[in-house]
C-alpha positions as CSV (number, residue, x, y, z in Angstrom):
1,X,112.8,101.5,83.9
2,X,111.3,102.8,87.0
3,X,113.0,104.0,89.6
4,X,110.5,102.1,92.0
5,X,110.2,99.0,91.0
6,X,109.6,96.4,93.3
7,X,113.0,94.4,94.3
8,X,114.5,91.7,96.4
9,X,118.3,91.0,97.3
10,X,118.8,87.0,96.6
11,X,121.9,85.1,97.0
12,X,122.5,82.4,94.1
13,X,125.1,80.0,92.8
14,X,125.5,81.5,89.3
15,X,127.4,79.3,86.6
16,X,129.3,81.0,84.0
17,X,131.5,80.6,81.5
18,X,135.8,81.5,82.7
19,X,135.8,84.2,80.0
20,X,133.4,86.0,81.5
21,X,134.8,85.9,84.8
22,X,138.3,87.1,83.4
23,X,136.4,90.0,81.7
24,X,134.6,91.3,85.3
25,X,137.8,91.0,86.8
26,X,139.8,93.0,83.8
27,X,137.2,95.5,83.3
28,X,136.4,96.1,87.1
29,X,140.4,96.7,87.6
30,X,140.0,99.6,84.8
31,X,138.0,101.3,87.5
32,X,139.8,100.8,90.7
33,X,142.6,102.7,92.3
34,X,146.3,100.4,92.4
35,X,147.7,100.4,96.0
36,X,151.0,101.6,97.1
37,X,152.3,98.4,95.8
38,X,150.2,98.5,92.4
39,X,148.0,96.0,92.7
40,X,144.5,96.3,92.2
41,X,141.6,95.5,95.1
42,X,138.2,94.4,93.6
43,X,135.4,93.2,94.8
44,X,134.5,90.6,92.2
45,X,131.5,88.9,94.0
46,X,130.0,92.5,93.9
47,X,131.1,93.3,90.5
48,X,129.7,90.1,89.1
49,X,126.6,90.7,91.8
50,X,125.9,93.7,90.4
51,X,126.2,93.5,86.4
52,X,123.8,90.6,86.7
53,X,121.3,92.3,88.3
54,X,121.8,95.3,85.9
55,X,121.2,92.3,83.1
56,X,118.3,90.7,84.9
57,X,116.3,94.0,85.1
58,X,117.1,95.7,81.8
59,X,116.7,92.5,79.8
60,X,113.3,91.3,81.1
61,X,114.2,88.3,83.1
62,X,111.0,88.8,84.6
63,X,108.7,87.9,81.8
64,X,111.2,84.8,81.5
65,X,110.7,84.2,84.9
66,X,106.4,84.4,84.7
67,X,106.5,81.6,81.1
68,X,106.0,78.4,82.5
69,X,107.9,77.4,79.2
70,X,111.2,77.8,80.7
71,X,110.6,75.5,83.6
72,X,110.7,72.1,82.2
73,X,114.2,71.2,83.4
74,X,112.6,71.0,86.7
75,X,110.8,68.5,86.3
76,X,107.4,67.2,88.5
């Protein structure tokens, strides 16, 4: 992947399943400092924010994005 790829910032409602939430949360705490009382501050809205668009650009979403095929929920 290039390091100068074109790219925009958007802001979406994302469903997902619980699980995966839980497992953001878990494995974002593995990396965060405790505070003085132990408990762990994350940012989950950038956690989440960020391993999606980590997915979305090494996993092609925009060849997804460009086949009409994948529109037909829409509707006309």
């Amino acid at each position: 992947m290039s390091d100068t790829i074109d790219t925009i910032e958007v802001r979406a409602n994302v469903i997902m399943t619980t699980a995966s939430l839980k497992a953001i949360v878990e494995n974002t705490k593995k990396f965060a400092d405790p505070d003085e009382k132990g408990h762990y501050k994350v940012d989950t809205a950038d956690a989440v924010s960020r391993l999606i668009s980590r997915f979305l650009l090494e996993r092609d979403f925009e060849a997804f994005a460009c086949d009409e095929g994948n529109y037909p929920a829409f509707g006309h």
